[in-house]
Amino acid sequence: MSWPINEIRADFPILDQRINEERLAYLDNAATMQSPLPVTRAVDAYYATTHSNVHRGVYTLSNQATAAYEGARQKVATFLNAASANDIVFTRSTTESLNLVACGFGDLVVHAGDEIVISVAEHHSNLIPWQQLAARAGATLKYIELKTDGTFDMTSAAAQITSKTKIVAVAQVGNVMGAINPVTALAQMAHQVGAYLVVDGAQAVSHLPVDVQQLDADFYAFSGHKMGAPTGIGVLYGKPALLEQMDPVQYGGEMISQVTRTTATWKAAPLKFEAGTPNISGAIGLGAAIDYLQQYGLANIQTYEHELMASLLPQLLALPGVTVYGPTDPALRGGVVAFNIDGLHPHDAATGLDLLGVEVRAGHHCAQPLMQDLGVSATARASVALYNNQTDIDQLIDGIKQVKEFFLHESRSNE
Ligand code: PMP
């Protein structure tokens, strides 16, 4: 596929710098994606021309800030194909969005004896809120197991989702093994038993087209910083009837309708969930990030990243002494791949790669139950975005060979 890689990379000047005197190959996009110039410019322009508090003012600047903030909400709604901007709550992050659902909605619908179903591969932010909710309610947290290739075992899903299930919560794309999960099928299974489906979209939003209505997700959470927006802005989409039912978990200015000395009533969603002054510049940056990704098209981005993974995966798999976790078929994956080098701690591998300009993550990736299942304490992880190129992939593969040579004293001619 012909991909305007030079045009795209020119929008990410951070990629041009040298790290440890080496060309930078930024491959930690699953943690945070870099922001393109149109995003940083939109944030700068907001501070230079429009900065003021939203919703409260009767004066022009405040009205302009409100229009920009609410305009960003509309962009998110269109991006997710939500029916209305009122279905979009601005939060701080995926983590805050998932905690909001678990407390504001979970506390209403999960009671003693009920069950909550998640998968073994969930990020802690889609695990601990449910673990805590189960403990509060006297409910049971159950797990969908994985097949050996890291994809969901749907027989296990069918066994775990029962008439006792009230909530099913899964990632659309896993943040360790990168598997694209069958969210639509899980929505059907959840709805058949009267349960709700919560989707963690953190690893999906900048990598594939998302349509919350087609997925039939009841709630969908993601973070702006995983898609080129600033940190500190996130989103919770909810079906309108559910947002209406859901309780706020933070109280204060902006979210109230009427307050007396002893009582208070709330505004309608989404504002009842946005107590206090929101992250206005973050929302505007998120709107600009959405425009940026849409300019290239999420389906095209997915195809391009798939090409990168189709190059990376077989090369990684062919390296002796390297274990790759998750699906070997790139079609089953997003742009994330976890791996380990035999005899080398992943922190040493990542530190060695850093010296060669290759930035990958190492650790448990906030997925300790998955690490326990894999029988490791940590892995290295590489992840791509729309601006990565074949040189980045080559630099990673060559870097792994050099790191093995350096730490394990292996001769490269043996490979
Ligand atoms: N879920 C998944 C699948 C993630 O990859 C991440 C970020 N690593 C999160 C949730 C949490 O995102 P944040 O830290 O932005 O809240």
Tab-separated table of C-alpha atoms and ligand atoms in Angstrom:
chain	number	residue	atom	x	y	z
A	1	MET	CA	0.000	0.000	0.000
A	2	SER	CA	1.284	3.450	-0.848
A	3	TRP	CA	1.426	5.299	2.425
A	4	PRO	CA	2.437	8.996	2.691
A	5	ILE	CA	4.989	8.142	5.351
A	6	ASN	CA	7.263	11.144	4.719
A	7	GLU	CA	4.332	13.567	4.925
A	8	ILE	CA	3.167	11.892	8.153
A	9	ARG	CA	6.608	11.773	9.776
A	10	ALA	CA	7.077	15.477	9.041
A	11	ASP	CA	4.164	16.107	11.438
A	12	PHE	CA	6.058	14.351	14.276
A	13	PRO	CA	9.332	16.276	14.684
A	14	ILE	CA	10.036	14.370	17.911
A	15	LEU	CA	10.876	11.375	15.704
A	16	ASP	CA	13.779	13.243	14.085
A	17	GLN	CA	15.867	13.506	17.207
A	18	ARG	CA	18.729	11.207	18.012
A	19	ILE	CA	18.621	9.092	21.139
A	20	ASN	CA	21.953	7.994	22.548
A	21	GLU	CA	23.431	9.279	19.291
A	22	GLU	CA	21.352	6.795	17.326
A	23	ARG	CA	18.367	7.204	15.034
A	24	LEU	CA	15.200	7.105	17.159
A	25	ALA	CA	12.885	4.158	16.504
A	26	TYR	CA	9.911	4.927	18.755
A	27	LEU	CA	8.092	1.632	19.296
A	28	ASP	CA	6.235	2.263	22.545
A	29	ASN	CA	3.026	3.562	21.012
A	30	ALA	CA	0.876	1.250	23.125
A	31	ALA	CA	1.992	3.255	26.162
A	32	THR	CA	1.673	6.688	24.549
A	33	MET	CA	1.461	7.756	20.936
A	34	GLN	CA	3.323	10.890	19.853
A	35	SER	CA	1.324	14.045	19.095
A	36	PRO	CA	1.366	15.477	15.576
A	37	LEU	CA	1.939	19.210	15.002
A	38	PRO	CA	-1.752	19.912	14.283
A	39	VAL	CA	-2.521	18.744	17.840
A	40	THR	CA	0.166	20.798	19.577
A	41	ARG	CA	-0.773	23.781	17.399
A	42	ALA	CA	-4.467	23.457	18.310
A	43	VAL	CA	-3.570	23.419	22.012
A	44	ASP	CA	-1.210	26.403	21.578
A	45	ALA	CA	-3.844	28.319	19.618
A	46	TYR	CA	-6.408	27.688	22.329
A	47	TYR	CA	-4.087	29.133	24.989
A	48	ALA	CA	-3.051	32.006	22.716
A	49	THR	CA	-6.548	33.063	21.682
A	50	THR	CA	-9.432	31.452	23.567
A	51	HIS	CA	-8.355	30.339	27.051
A	52	SER	CA	-11.135	30.881	29.611
A	53	ASN	CA	-13.553	28.764	31.602
A	54	VAL	CA	-16.312	26.856	29.798
A	55	HIS	CA	-20.082	26.813	30.297
A	56	ARG	CA	-20.153	29.545	32.945
A	57	GLY	CA	-19.443	32.717	31.038
A	58	VAL	CA	-21.791	35.108	29.331
A	59	TYR	CA	-18.842	36.775	27.646
A	60	THR	CA	-17.387	36.088	24.225
A	61	LEU	CA	-14.140	34.300	25.125
A	62	SER	CA	-15.919	31.867	27.399
A	63	ASN	CA	-18.514	31.201	24.742
A	64	GLN	CA	-15.723	30.503	22.252
A	65	ALA	CA	-13.996	28.139	24.691
A	66	THR	CA	-17.326	26.386	25.317
A	67	ALA	CA	-17.942	26.054	21.578
A	68	ALA	CA	-14.457	24.555	21.087
A	69	TYR	CA	-14.875	22.141	24.032
A	70	GLU	CA	-18.343	21.038	22.939
A	71	GLY	CA	-17.129	20.883	19.325
A	72	ALA	CA	-14.509	18.366	20.458
A	73	ARG	CA	-17.244	16.310	22.126
A	74	GLN	CA	-19.131	16.231	18.823
A	75	LYS	CA	-15.954	15.104	17.030
A	76	VAL	CA	-15.572	12.209	19.477
A	77	ALA	CA	-19.228	11.247	18.945
A	78	THR	CA	-18.805	11.214	15.159
A	79	PHE	CA	-15.486	9.344	15.476
A	80	LEU	CA	-17.119	6.553	17.510
A	81	ASN	CA	-20.393	6.732	15.562
A	82	ALA	CA	-22.267	7.492	18.787
A	83	ALA	CA	-25.840	8.648	18.226
A	84	SER	CA	-25.309	11.937	20.058
A	85	ALA	CA	-22.592	14.112	21.619
A	86	ASN	CA	-24.558	13.696	24.864
A	87	ASP	CA	-23.372	10.072	24.950
A	88	ILE	CA	-19.744	11.248	25.326
A	89	VAL	CA	-18.345	11.974	28.809
A	90	PHE	CA	-14.925	13.605	29.044
A	91	THR	CA	-12.747	12.015	31.714
A	92	ARG	CA	-9.050	12.039	32.533
A	93	SER	CA	-8.242	8.650	30.956
A	94	THR	CA	-9.350	5.090	30.239
A	95	THR	CA	-8.625	4.373	33.880
A	96	GLU	CA	-10.957	7.098	35.100
A	97	SER	CA	-13.645	6.087	32.585
A	98	LEU	CA	-13.603	2.455	33.728
A	99	ASN	CA	-13.644	3.432	37.403
A	100	LEU	CA	-16.593	5.724	36.695
A	101	VAL	CA	-18.578	2.862	35.138
A	102	ALA	CA	-17.632	0.424	37.885
A	103	CYS	CA	-18.681	2.830	40.655
A	104	GLY	CA	-21.434	4.912	39.042
A	105	PHE	CA	-23.132	2.059	37.173
A	106	GLY	CA	-21.693	-1.138	38.633
A	107	ASP	CA	-22.822	-0.223	42.140
A	108	LEU	CA	-26.388	0.118	40.807
A	109	VAL	CA	-26.631	-3.169	38.938
A	110	VAL	CA	-24.281	-5.618	40.661
A	111	HIS	CA	-25.524	-7.205	43.893
A	112	ALA	CA	-24.643	-10.095	46.194
A	113	GLY	CA	-24.457	-13.399	44.309
A	114	ASP	CA	-24.093	-11.718	40.903
A	115	GLU	CA	-21.129	-12.252	38.601
A	116	ILE	CA	-18.813	-9.996	36.620
A	117	VAL	CA	-16.860	-11.493	33.724
A	118	ILE	CA	-13.558	-10.158	32.366
A	119	SER	CA	-10.661	-11.825	30.564
A	120	VAL	CA	-7.302	-12.942	31.921
A	121	ALA	CA	-5.614	-10.518	29.522
A	122	GLU	CA	-7.126	-7.310	30.929
A	123	HIS	CA	-5.047	-4.285	31.856
A	124	HIS	CA	-5.236	-3.629	35.596
A	125	SER	CA	-7.465	-0.631	34.906
A	126	ASN	CA	-10.080	-3.009	33.478
A	127	LEU	CA	-9.531	-5.527	36.263
A	128	ILE	CA	-9.130	-3.839	39.637
A	129	PRO	CA	-12.275	-1.656	39.403
A	130	TRP	CA	-14.269	-4.891	38.841
A	131	GLN	CA	-12.377	-6.769	41.546
A	132	GLN	CA	-13.226	-3.953	43.973
A	133	LEU	CA	-16.840	-3.777	42.817
A	134	ALA	CA	-17.195	-7.539	43.310
A	135	ALA	CA	-15.785	-7.181	46.834
A	136	ARG	CA	-18.155	-4.281	47.663
A	137	ALA	CA	-21.217	-6.044	46.285
A	138	GLY	CA	-20.478	-9.616	47.416
A	139	ALA	CA	-20.331	-10.637	43.753
A	140	THR	CA	-17.885	-12.998	42.000
A	141	LEU	CA	-15.306	-11.967	39.416
A	142	LYS	CA	-14.864	-14.624	36.715
A	143	TYR	CA	-12.336	-14.879	33.902
A	144	ILE	CA	-12.542	-15.757	30.232
A	145	GLU	CA	-9.469	-17.925	29.595
A	146	LEU	CA	-7.186	-17.565	26.585
A	147	LYS	CA	-6.219	-20.070	23.934
A	148	THR	CA	-2.512	-20.821	23.537
A	149	ASP	CA	-2.216	-18.198	20.780
A	150	GLY	CA	-3.477	-15.512	23.185
A	151	THR	CA	-6.915	-15.104	21.615
A	152	PHE	CA	-10.070	-15.457	23.714
A	153	ASP	CA	-11.313	-19.000	24.264
A	154	MET	CA	-14.959	-18.485	23.316
A	155	THR	CA	-15.934	-21.832	24.845
A	156	SER	CA	-14.660	-20.465	28.116
A	157	ALA	CA	-16.564	-17.210	27.478
A	158	ALA	CA	-19.767	-19.172	26.865
A	159	ALA	CA	-19.238	-21.109	30.108
A	160	GLN	CA	-18.467	-18.023	32.197
A	161	ILE	CA	-21.286	-15.768	30.960
A	162	THR	CA	-24.427	-17.036	32.692
A	163	SER	CA	-27.771	-15.768	33.963
A	164	LYS	CA	-25.888	-14.495	37.031
A	165	THR	CA	-23.633	-12.242	34.923
A	166	LYS	CA	-24.337	-8.536	35.201
A	167	ILE	CA	-21.283	-7.045	33.516
A	168	VAL	CA	-18.819	-8.310	30.912
A	169	ALA	CA	-15.746	-6.073	30.552
A	170	VAL	CA	-13.046	-6.698	27.931
A	171	ALA	CA	-10.436	-4.875	25.888
A	172	GLN	CA	-11.113	-4.550	22.179
A	173	VAL	CA	-7.370	-5.014	21.556
A	174	GLY	CA	-5.069	-6.499	24.212
A	175	ASN	CA	-2.169	-4.341	25.406
A	176	VAL	CA	0.316	-7.218	25.769
A	177	MET	CA	-0.364	-9.844	23.135
A	178	GLY	CA	-2.201	-7.467	20.836
A	179	ALA	CA	-5.076	-9.827	20.023
A	180	ILE	CA	-8.147	-8.224	18.462
A	181	ASN	CA	-10.982	-9.563	20.579
A	182	PRO	CA	-14.460	-10.640	19.365
A	183	VAL	CA	-16.314	-7.773	21.018
A	184	THR	CA	-19.484	-8.003	18.913
A	185	ALA	CA	-19.912	-11.691	19.756
A	186	LEU	CA	-19.357	-10.913	23.444
A	187	ALA	CA	-21.950	-8.112	23.273
A	188	GLN	CA	-24.472	-10.641	21.980
A	189	MET	CA	-23.566	-13.171	24.651
A	190	ALA	CA	-23.808	-10.536	27.383
A	191	HIS	CA	-27.095	-9.119	26.150
A	192	GLN	CA	-28.663	-12.578	25.838
A	193	VAL	CA	-28.348	-12.991	29.608
A	194	GLY	CA	-29.310	-9.377	30.378
A	195	ALA	CA	-25.731	-8.275	31.167
A	196	TYR	CA	-23.962	-5.114	30.010
A	197	LEU	CA	-20.795	-4.994	27.883
A	198	VAL	CA	-18.033	-2.560	28.846
A	199	VAL	CA	-15.245	-2.203	26.266
A	200	ASP	CA	-11.738	-0.937	27.019
A	201	GLY	CA	-10.786	0.696	23.735
A	202	ALA	CA	-7.387	2.071	24.820
A	203	GLN	CA	-5.437	-0.036	22.302
A	204	ALA	CA	-8.025	0.166	19.542
A	205	VAL	CA	-8.913	3.802	18.906
A	206	SER	CA	-5.858	4.862	16.909
A	207	HIS	CA	-5.470	1.557	15.078
A	208	LEU	CA	-8.818	0.492	13.627
A	209	PRO	CA	-12.253	1.959	12.872
A	210	VAL	CA	-14.523	1.896	15.942
A	211	ASP	CA	-18.305	1.996	15.695
A	212	VAL	CA	-19.876	1.719	19.129
A	213	GLN	CA	-23.346	1.135	17.715
A	214	GLN	CA	-22.164	-1.664	15.460
A	215	LEU	CA	-20.221	-3.211	18.351
A	216	ASP	CA	-23.346	-2.764	20.483
A	217	ALA	CA	-21.103	-1.770	23.400
A	218	ASP	CA	-22.981	-0.419	26.412
A	219	PHE	CA	-19.917	1.536	27.512
A	220	TYR	CA	-16.672	2.249	25.653
A	221	ALA	CA	-13.601	3.798	27.312
A	222	PHE	CA	-10.374	5.211	25.884
A	223	SER	CA	-7.514	7.669	26.519
A	224	GLY	CA	-6.563	10.574	24.270
A	225	HIS	CA	-2.819	10.045	24.726
A	226	LYS	CA	-3.014	6.672	22.976
A	227	MET	CA	-4.133	8.447	19.793
A	228	GLY	CA	-1.951	11.541	19.526
A	229	ALA	CA	-3.857	13.804	21.938
A	230	PRO	CA	-2.349	15.250	25.118
A	231	THR	CA	-2.280	13.268	28.351
A	232	GLY	CA	-5.021	13.908	30.913
A	233	ILE	CA	-8.013	13.619	28.579
A	234	GLY	CA	-10.101	10.486	28.162
A	235	VAL	CA	-13.556	9.445	27.087
A	236	LEU	CA	-16.395	7.322	28.330
A	237	TYR	CA	-19.116	6.578	25.796
A	238	GLY	CA	-22.336	5.209	27.236
A	239	LYS	CA	-25.719	4.306	25.779
A	240	PRO	CA	-28.010	7.245	26.623
A	241	ALA	CA	-30.454	5.304	28.822
A	242	LEU	CA	-27.553	3.880	30.831
A	243	LEU	CA	-25.845	7.253	31.302
A	244	GLU	CA	-29.165	8.605	32.515
A	245	GLN	CA	-29.377	5.791	35.052
A	246	MET	CA	-25.705	6.053	36.102
A	247	ASP	CA	-24.759	8.027	39.216
A	248	PRO	CA	-22.012	10.629	39.299
A	249	VAL	CA	-19.030	9.750	41.465
A	250	GLN	CA	-17.630	13.270	41.753
A	251	TYR	CA	-19.584	16.248	42.948
A	252	GLY	CA	-19.026	19.992	42.658
A	253	GLY	CA	-19.452	22.848	40.234
A	254	GLU	CA	-20.838	22.479	36.716
A	255	MET	CA	-22.608	19.162	37.292
A	256	ILE	CA	-25.570	20.406	39.337
A	257	SER	CA	-29.009	21.565	38.415
A	258	GLN	CA	-30.202	22.925	41.807
A	259	VAL	CA	-28.503	23.043	45.198
A	260	THR	CA	-30.098	23.864	48.553
A	261	ARG	CA	-28.562	23.678	52.012
A	262	THR	CA	-29.538	20.017	52.272
A	263	THR	CA	-30.097	18.682	48.752
A	264	ALA	CA	-28.753	18.773	45.227
A	265	THR	CA	-29.952	17.613	41.815
A	266	TRP	CA	-27.829	16.897	38.755
A	267	LYS	CA	-27.716	18.135	35.220
A	268	ALA	CA	-28.395	15.602	32.468
A	269	ALA	CA	-25.530	13.480	31.074
A	270	PRO	CA	-22.819	14.118	30.123
A	271	LEU	CA	-22.352	17.196	32.314
A	272	LYS	CA	-23.459	15.435	35.503
A	273	PHE	CA	-20.258	13.374	35.225
A	274	GLU	CA	-17.948	16.359	34.643
A	275	ALA	CA	-17.701	18.037	38.028
A	276	GLY	CA	-15.389	21.048	38.190
A	277	THR	CA	-13.405	22.768	35.470
A	278	PRO	CA	-12.664	20.159	32.803
A	279	ASN	CA	-9.505	19.633	30.737
A	280	ILE	CA	-10.530	22.105	28.042
A	281	SER	CA	-7.232	22.212	26.139
A	282	GLY	CA	-6.977	18.413	26.341
A	283	ALA	CA	-10.416	18.011	24.774
A	284	ILE	CA	-9.485	20.457	22.005
A	285	GLY	CA	-6.245	18.524	21.444
A	286	LEU	CA	-8.262	15.309	21.278
A	287	GLY	CA	-10.540	16.848	18.648
A	288	ALA	CA	-7.448	17.786	16.609
A	289	ALA	CA	-6.016	14.260	17.019
A	290	ILE	CA	-9.263	12.783	15.724
A	291	ASP	CA	-9.183	15.122	12.709
A	292	TYR	CA	-5.591	14.066	12.097
A	293	LEU	CA	-6.285	10.319	12.168
A	294	GLN	CA	-9.421	10.734	10.088
A	295	GLN	CA	-7.478	12.630	7.461
A	296	TYR	CA	-5.665	9.341	6.727
A	297	GLY	CA	-8.600	7.079	7.607
A	298	LEU	CA	-8.648	4.461	10.343
A	299	ALA	CA	-9.177	1.608	7.876
A	300	ASN	CA	-6.076	2.760	5.947
A	301	ILE	CA	-4.090	3.113	9.159
A	302	GLN	CA	-5.092	-0.431	10.109
A	303	THR	CA	-3.984	-1.746	6.718
A	304	TYR	CA	-0.641	0.075	6.952
A	305	GLU	CA	0.078	-1.068	10.511
A	306	HIS	CA	-0.890	-4.579	9.488
A	307	GLU	CA	1.826	-4.417	6.804
A	308	LEU	CA	4.353	-3.375	9.452
A	309	MET	CA	3.300	-6.255	11.703
A	310	ALA	CA	3.355	-8.671	8.766
A	311	SER	CA	7.019	-7.690	8.369
A	312	LEU	CA	7.909	-7.636	12.071
A	313	LEU	CA	6.189	-10.793	13.329
A	314	PRO	CA	7.812	-13.437	11.086
A	315	GLN	CA	11.238	-11.860	11.637
A	316	LEU	CA	10.762	-11.929	15.413
A	317	LEU	CA	9.459	-15.499	15.281
A	318	ALA	CA	12.466	-16.562	13.233
A	319	LEU	CA	15.005	-15.232	15.750
A	320	PRO	CA	16.474	-18.138	17.742
A	321	GLY	CA	16.003	-17.818	21.488
A	322	VAL	CA	13.200	-15.271	21.177
A	323	THR	CA	9.735	-16.105	22.499
A	324	VAL	CA	6.832	-14.183	20.986
A	325	TYR	CA	3.548	-14.011	22.897
A	326	GLY	CA	0.147	-13.845	21.237
A	327	PRO	CA	-1.184	-14.680	17.781
A	328	THR	CA	1.386	-15.553	15.124
A	329	ASP	CA	-1.091	-14.483	12.430
A	330	PRO	CA	-0.817	-10.683	12.090
A	331	ALA	CA	-4.465	-10.572	10.947
A	332	LEU	CA	-5.531	-11.466	14.499
A	333	ARG	CA	-3.504	-8.615	16.007
A	334	GLY	CA	-3.396	-4.903	16.467
A	335	GLY	CA	0.012	-3.258	16.414
A	336	VAL	CA	1.377	-4.700	19.670
A	337	VAL	CA	3.798	-7.568	20.188
A	338	ALA	CA	5.315	-8.833	23.428
A	339	PHE	CA	8.480	-10.925	23.399
A	340	ASN	CA	11.291	-12.235	25.550
A	341	ILE	CA	14.874	-13.154	24.817
A	342	ASP	CA	15.965	-16.414	26.469
A	343	GLY	CA	18.434	-15.827	29.283
A	344	LEU	CA	17.883	-12.079	29.382
A	345	HIS	CA	15.637	-10.031	31.644
A	346	PRO	CA	13.326	-7.858	29.508
A	347	HIS	CA	14.546	-4.753	31.356
A	348	ASP	CA	18.084	-5.529	30.184
A	349	ALA	CA	16.790	-6.153	26.669
A	350	ALA	CA	14.920	-2.810	26.645
A	351	THR	CA	17.904	-0.964	28.153
A	352	GLY	CA	20.187	-2.472	25.511
A	353	LEU	CA	17.749	-1.514	22.752
A	354	ASP	CA	17.526	2.025	24.151
A	355	LEU	CA	21.284	2.395	23.703
A	356	LEU	CA	20.639	1.622	20.033
A	357	GLY	CA	17.864	4.231	19.770
A	358	VAL	CA	15.040	1.663	19.905
A	359	GLU	CA	12.386	2.571	22.476
A	360	VAL	CA	10.346	-0.425	23.638
A	361	ARG	CA	8.608	-1.083	26.929
A	362	ALA	CA	9.568	-3.774	29.426
A	363	GLY	CA	7.634	-4.894	32.466
A	364	HIS	CA	4.360	-6.557	33.377
A	365	HIS	CA	2.403	-4.012	31.287
A	366	CYS	CA	-0.190	-3.645	34.078
A	367	ALA	CA	-1.345	-7.202	33.343
A	368	GLN	CA	0.036	-9.306	36.184
A	369	PRO	CA	-2.582	-12.113	36.028
A	370	LEU	CA	-1.675	-12.560	32.350
A	371	MET	CA	2.041	-12.651	33.224
A	372	GLN	CA	1.239	-15.327	35.831
A	373	ASP	CA	-0.561	-17.368	33.153
A	374	LEU	CA	2.351	-16.961	30.754
A	375	GLY	CA	4.717	-18.042	33.524
A	376	VAL	CA	6.880	-14.918	33.289
A	377	SER	CA	7.257	-11.860	35.490
A	378	ALA	CA	7.697	-9.453	32.600
A	379	THR	CA	8.164	-9.148	28.833
A	380	ALA	CA	9.524	-6.636	26.358
A	381	ARG	CA	6.879	-5.087	24.112
A	382	ALA	CA	7.069	-3.274	20.777
A	383	SER	CA	4.099	-1.405	19.349
A	384	VAL	CA	3.604	0.560	16.151
A	385	ALA	CA	1.674	3.635	15.035
A	386	LEU	CA	0.873	5.217	11.685
A	387	TYR	CA	4.274	7.006	11.576
A	388	ASN	CA	6.496	3.960	12.067
A	389	ASN	CA	8.296	2.698	8.999
A	390	GLN	CA	10.226	-0.316	7.790
A	391	THR	CA	13.470	1.237	9.057
A	392	ASP	CA	12.032	1.167	12.598
A	393	ILE	CA	11.228	-2.530	12.200
A	394	ASP	CA	14.699	-3.297	10.799
A	395	GLN	CA	16.316	-1.319	13.618
A	396	LEU	CA	14.374	-3.345	16.206
A	397	ILE	CA	15.269	-6.696	14.673
A	398	ASP	CA	18.899	-5.732	14.240
A	399	GLY	CA	18.876	-4.263	17.760
A	400	ILE	CA	17.641	-7.550	19.245
A	401	LYS	CA	20.469	-9.374	17.464
A	402	GLN	CA	23.026	-6.896	18.819
A	403	VAL	CA	21.588	-7.079	22.339
A	404	LYS	CA	21.794	-10.881	22.253
A	405	GLU	CA	25.355	-10.667	21.056
A	406	PHE	CA	26.289	-8.170	23.745
A	407	PHE	CA	24.587	-9.788	26.743
A	408	LEU	CA	24.709	-13.435	25.736
A	409	HIS	CA	27.970	-13.253	23.787
A	410	GLU	CA	26.283	-14.877	20.805
A	411	SER	CA	27.883	-14.662	17.433
A	412	ARG	CA	25.564	-13.107	14.874
A	413	SER	CA	26.853	-15.544	12.276
A	414	ASN	CA	25.052	-18.314	14.209
A	415	GLU	CA	21.681	-16.826	13.381
B	1	PMP	N1	-6.397	-0.386	29.036
B	1	PMP	C1	-5.477	-0.728	28.138
B	1	PMP	C2	-5.748	-1.888	27.218
B	1	PMP	C3	-4.277	-0.015	28.056
B	1	PMP	O1	-3.350	-0.367	27.171
B	1	PMP	C4	-4.068	1.071	28.931
B	1	PMP	C5	-2.772	1.870	28.897
B	1	PMP	N2	-1.621	1.087	28.913
B	1	PMP	C6	-5.071	1.399	29.838
B	1	PMP	C7	-6.218	0.654	29.848
B	1	PMP	C8	-4.929	2.527	30.795
B	1	PMP	O2	-4.835	3.755	30.112
B	1	PMP	P1	-4.553	5.074	30.940
B	1	PMP	O3	-3.305	4.844	31.719
B	1	PMP	O4	-4.408	6.120	29.896
B	1	PMP	O5	-5.736	5.288	31.818
